[in-house]
């Protein structure tokens, strides 16, 4: 469920971390982290056309959020180093183990997201009807792009090939070139999930509608009430609104975790070293950020 550059993504991913990771494709994590607040302000303004008062409020909230988030960086360093060390263990990965790793990520994102909601709530309750309409328009544009990429002529050979390529590319970013066996594992899970792509599309729109409704109902609400409402919304993202996905939630999660475990178990020594280097590199970047931020303060 990806909504590139959307306000929903900023909320769910915890603002700073998500933007930093997006930027690492063309720059270092440290540079991305340092420039993330400015990028977030730019993206928010592009989506909502903030007035001067709202922009100042966002800037103030980002400063507070960044100061808090700096204190959480050691957690990322420890987690990434632990996962890198796990790759040196010859014990095969299992689906439940991968699920536990996923839950670790989700818990950390939930903590960050809750804090982000607390910081962004004062801004979101000031949004006027025109700004909400603009946000809805951005969601619509993104949905049309999603439909074109994933649902339009989804059974055509060219689109099936694109779907396979998107998935394998995500794994190659972390492991390097995949073997035929690894590709087969991922293509199989991709094909198994093809029938529910439309359900993912429905889930995407339901979450967007819920956020729009929340902004509208909480307009000019007391800060404490607005914060609680946005925190509740974030908590709701742990479950699916689309009935088909909700009934298959555990099955889908385990299926994905099992496929990931199989890919890792089939990894060559070179691929494991490649992944370890990436994980430890990010860990070092986070570790380097911590004293730098403390020194600035």
XYZ file of C-alpha atoms in Angstrom:
297
model
C 0.000 0.000 0.000
C 2.237 2.770 -1.237
C 1.082 6.345 -1.832
C 4.224 8.207 -2.965
C 4.641 11.744 -1.658
C 1.239 11.765 0.024
C 0.378 13.289 3.375
C -0.841 9.856 4.463
C 2.597 8.391 3.836
C 4.182 11.153 5.903
C 1.848 10.382 8.785
C 2.208 6.615 8.681
C 5.947 6.512 8.152
C 6.788 9.052 10.783
C 7.754 11.948 8.545
C 11.520 12.132 8.970
C 12.519 8.486 8.553
C 10.368 7.882 5.507
C 11.657 10.943 3.701
C 15.247 10.105 4.603
C 14.984 6.591 3.231
C 13.405 7.863 0.035
C 16.302 10.226 -0.480
C 19.033 7.636 0.035
C 18.664 6.565 -3.582
C 20.542 9.677 -4.666
C 22.338 10.784 -1.527
C 23.625 9.641 1.836
C 21.307 9.011 4.752
C 22.983 11.717 6.806
C 22.481 14.335 4.112
C 18.891 13.189 3.598
C 18.116 13.403 7.293
C 19.515 16.904 7.577
C 17.429 18.157 4.658
C 14.268 16.150 5.425
C 12.403 18.906 7.344
C 12.760 21.303 4.433
C 11.589 18.691 1.959
C 8.581 17.819 4.104
C 7.596 21.473 4.324
C 7.924 21.747 0.547
C 5.812 18.629 -0.075
C 3.147 19.684 2.413
C 2.896 23.088 0.782
C 2.596 21.491 -2.665
C -0.284 19.344 -1.426
C -2.092 21.883 0.706
C -0.992 25.377 -0.381
C -0.330 26.469 3.191
C -0.741 30.085 4.201
C 1.998 31.912 6.138
C 0.541 31.068 9.549
C 0.209 27.380 8.689
C 3.718 27.262 7.220
C 5.163 28.795 10.389
C 3.231 26.273 12.496
C 4.538 23.380 10.391
C 8.112 24.645 10.690
C 7.753 24.879 14.470
C 6.269 21.372 14.750
C 9.016 19.889 12.550
C 11.703 21.371 14.779
C 10.066 19.811 17.842
C 9.567 16.480 16.088
C 13.148 16.336 14.831
C 14.538 17.032 18.299
C 12.455 14.180 19.714
C 13.294 11.837 16.857
C 17.039 12.317 17.303
C 16.712 10.523 20.634
C 15.319 7.394 18.898
C 18.180 6.971 16.418
C 20.194 4.538 18.591
C 17.300 2.081 18.321
C 17.677 1.971 14.546
C 21.420 1.439 14.825
C 20.975 -1.480 17.226
C 18.212 -3.092 15.141
C 20.076 -2.835 11.846
C 23.322 -4.176 13.319
C 21.439 -7.106 14.879
C 19.892 -8.003 11.536
C 23.248 -7.720 9.793
C 24.784 -10.110 12.347
C 21.896 -12.554 11.847
C 23.005 -13.061 8.252
C 26.264 -14.588 9.516
C 24.274 -17.289 11.306
C 23.886 -20.424 9.173
C 20.499 -21.227 10.735
C 17.787 -20.960 8.018
C 15.329 -18.078 8.188
C 11.700 -18.946 8.878
C 8.431 -17.218 8.095
C 7.680 -16.508 11.770
C 11.167 -15.014 12.228
C 10.643 -12.649 9.302
C 7.225 -11.759 10.717
C 8.880 -10.858 14.023
C 11.304 -8.575 12.169
C 8.381 -6.964 10.383
C 6.619 -6.408 13.689
C 9.745 -4.715 15.049
C 9.634 -2.275 12.157
C 5.907 -1.718 12.590
C 6.290 -1.029 16.308
C 9.003 1.543 15.698
C 6.997 3.182 12.928
C 3.942 3.205 15.168
C 5.894 5.018 17.875
C 7.201 7.545 15.387
C 3.826 7.864 13.696
C 2.061 8.543 16.974
C 4.513 11.314 17.720
C 4.187 12.678 14.189
C 0.403 12.731 14.522
C 0.754 14.659 17.752
C 2.968 17.218 16.020
C 0.900 17.504 12.832
C -2.545 17.595 14.428
C -2.384 21.357 15.232
C -1.721 22.030 11.541
C -4.262 19.633 10.045
C -7.166 21.040 12.089
C -6.540 24.456 10.505
C -7.020 23.223 6.939
C -9.845 24.959 5.116
C -12.325 23.463 2.612
C -10.222 24.479 -0.390
C -7.106 22.886 1.068
C -8.985 19.662 1.809
C -10.308 19.726 -1.747
C -6.747 20.130 -3.030
C -5.599 17.186 -0.920
C -8.462 15.074 -2.271
C -7.435 16.042 -5.799
C -3.866 14.881 -5.112
C -5.189 11.580 -3.819
C -7.296 11.193 -6.971
C -4.298 11.830 -9.196
C -2.276 9.255 -7.291
C -5.106 6.737 -7.499
C -5.335 7.142 -11.245
C -1.615 6.496 -11.505
C -1.980 3.441 -9.250
C -4.839 2.121 -11.390
C -2.815 2.600 -14.555
C 0.221 0.830 -13.062
C -1.513 -2.085 -11.361
C -5.069 -2.611 -12.630
C -5.438 -1.370 -16.191
C -5.017 -4.372 -18.495
C -3.616 -6.249 -15.505
C -3.797 -9.599 -17.323
C -1.773 -8.467 -20.311
C 1.700 -10.058 -20.659
C 3.406 -6.656 -20.586
C 1.733 -5.607 -17.320
C 2.396 -8.968 -15.691
C 6.043 -8.542 -16.641
C 6.059 -5.036 -15.130
C 4.528 -6.338 -11.911
C 7.211 -9.008 -11.662
C 9.939 -6.455 -12.391
C 8.724 -4.075 -9.670
C 8.869 -6.801 -7.055
C 12.243 -8.243 -8.028
C 13.712 -4.741 -8.204
C 12.779 -4.136 -4.556
C 14.744 -7.222 -3.517
C 17.663 -6.492 -5.829
C 18.085 -3.116 -4.145
C 19.023 -5.039 -0.993
C 20.617 -8.231 -2.327
C 22.058 -7.359 -5.697
C 21.343 -9.530 -8.745
C 18.866 -12.315 -7.941
C 19.301 -15.937 -8.954
C 16.703 -17.708 -11.144
C 15.522 -19.591 -8.041
C 14.974 -16.375 -6.093
C 13.166 -14.780 -9.024
C 10.877 -17.783 -9.274
C 9.974 -17.506 -5.581
C 9.043 -13.838 -5.945
C 7.183 -14.282 -9.232
C 5.116 -17.048 -7.649
C 4.058 -14.916 -4.693
C 3.366 -12.006 -7.055
C 1.084 -14.151 -9.213
C -0.664 -15.548 -6.132
C -1.486 -12.014 -5.031
C -2.660 -10.784 -8.435
C -6.358 -11.562 -7.765
C -6.447 -9.197 -4.766
C -4.783 -6.197 -6.426
C -8.197 -4.587 -6.817
C -8.805 -5.073 -3.094
C -5.535 -3.215 -2.356
C -6.810 -0.403 -4.571
C -10.061 -0.289 -2.614
C -8.132 -0.278 0.693
C -6.004 2.614 -0.518
C -9.078 4.726 -1.268
C -10.822 3.779 1.983
C -7.821 4.970 4.016
C -7.702 8.215 2.082
C -11.407 8.816 2.588
C -11.037 8.146 6.311
C -8.243 10.715 6.546
C -10.222 13.329 4.628
C -13.249 12.743 6.850
C -11.069 12.991 9.944
C -9.622 16.340 8.871
C -13.104 17.663 8.161
C -14.621 16.506 11.452
C -11.681 17.743 13.546
C -11.425 21.196 11.984
C -10.796 23.758 14.730
C -11.094 21.061 17.401
C -9.206 21.453 20.714
C -5.557 20.310 20.333
C -5.863 17.364 22.728
C -8.944 16.059 20.948
C -7.351 16.437 17.508
C -4.168 14.653 18.595
C -6.140 11.728 19.966
C -8.207 11.507 16.780
C -5.132 11.393 14.560
C -3.434 8.855 16.827
C -6.544 6.675 16.594
C -6.379 6.962 12.810
C -2.785 5.758 12.804
C -3.693 2.833 15.032
C -6.439 1.931 12.570
C -3.825 1.430 9.843
C -2.779 -1.775 11.600
C -5.900 -3.410 10.222
C -7.549 -3.359 6.826
C -10.796 -1.591 6.019
C -11.380 -3.709 2.913
C -13.208 -6.878 4.095
C -11.416 -9.249 1.705
C -8.008 -8.127 2.927
C -9.076 -8.083 6.551
C -10.183 -11.711 6.493
C -6.934 -12.767 4.793
C -4.600 -10.514 6.798
C -2.668 -13.197 8.692
C -2.458 -15.457 5.648
C -1.107 -12.662 3.445
C 1.473 -11.575 6.023
C 2.748 -15.108 6.548
C 2.832 -15.790 2.816
C 4.991 -12.721 2.252
C 7.247 -13.511 5.219
C 7.714 -17.079 4.043
C 8.670 -15.945 0.533
C 11.181 -13.482 2.001
C 12.658 -16.234 4.172
C 13.028 -18.501 1.135
C 14.780 -15.764 -0.825
C 17.204 -15.152 2.058
C 17.845 -18.866 2.512
C 18.731 -19.090 -1.172
C 21.075 -16.092 -0.946
C 24.669 -16.538 -1.982
C 27.549 -15.485 0.248
C 28.027 -12.472 -2.001
C 24.388 -11.458 -1.616
C 24.571 -11.796 2.165
C 27.689 -9.628 2.260
C 25.936 -7.098 0.022
C 22.938 -6.954 2.359
C 25.126 -6.808 5.473
C 27.046 -3.892 4.024
C 23.815 -2.011 3.348
C 22.379 -2.659 6.792
C 25.575 -1.723 8.598
C 26.010 1.320 6.415
C 22.605 2.631 7.435
C 23.367 1.738 11.054
C 26.585 3.758 10.910
C 24.771 6.702 9.367
C 22.198 6.727 12.149
C 24.950 6.393 14.747
C 26.835 9.309 13.196
C 23.723 11.466 13.240
C 23.104 11.128 16.968
C 26.174 12.945 18.397
C 26.008 15.459 15.587
C 22.460 16.445 16.505
C 23.252 16.514 20.217
C 26.229 18.749 19.561
C 24.038 21.144 17.583
C 21.540 21.351 20.418
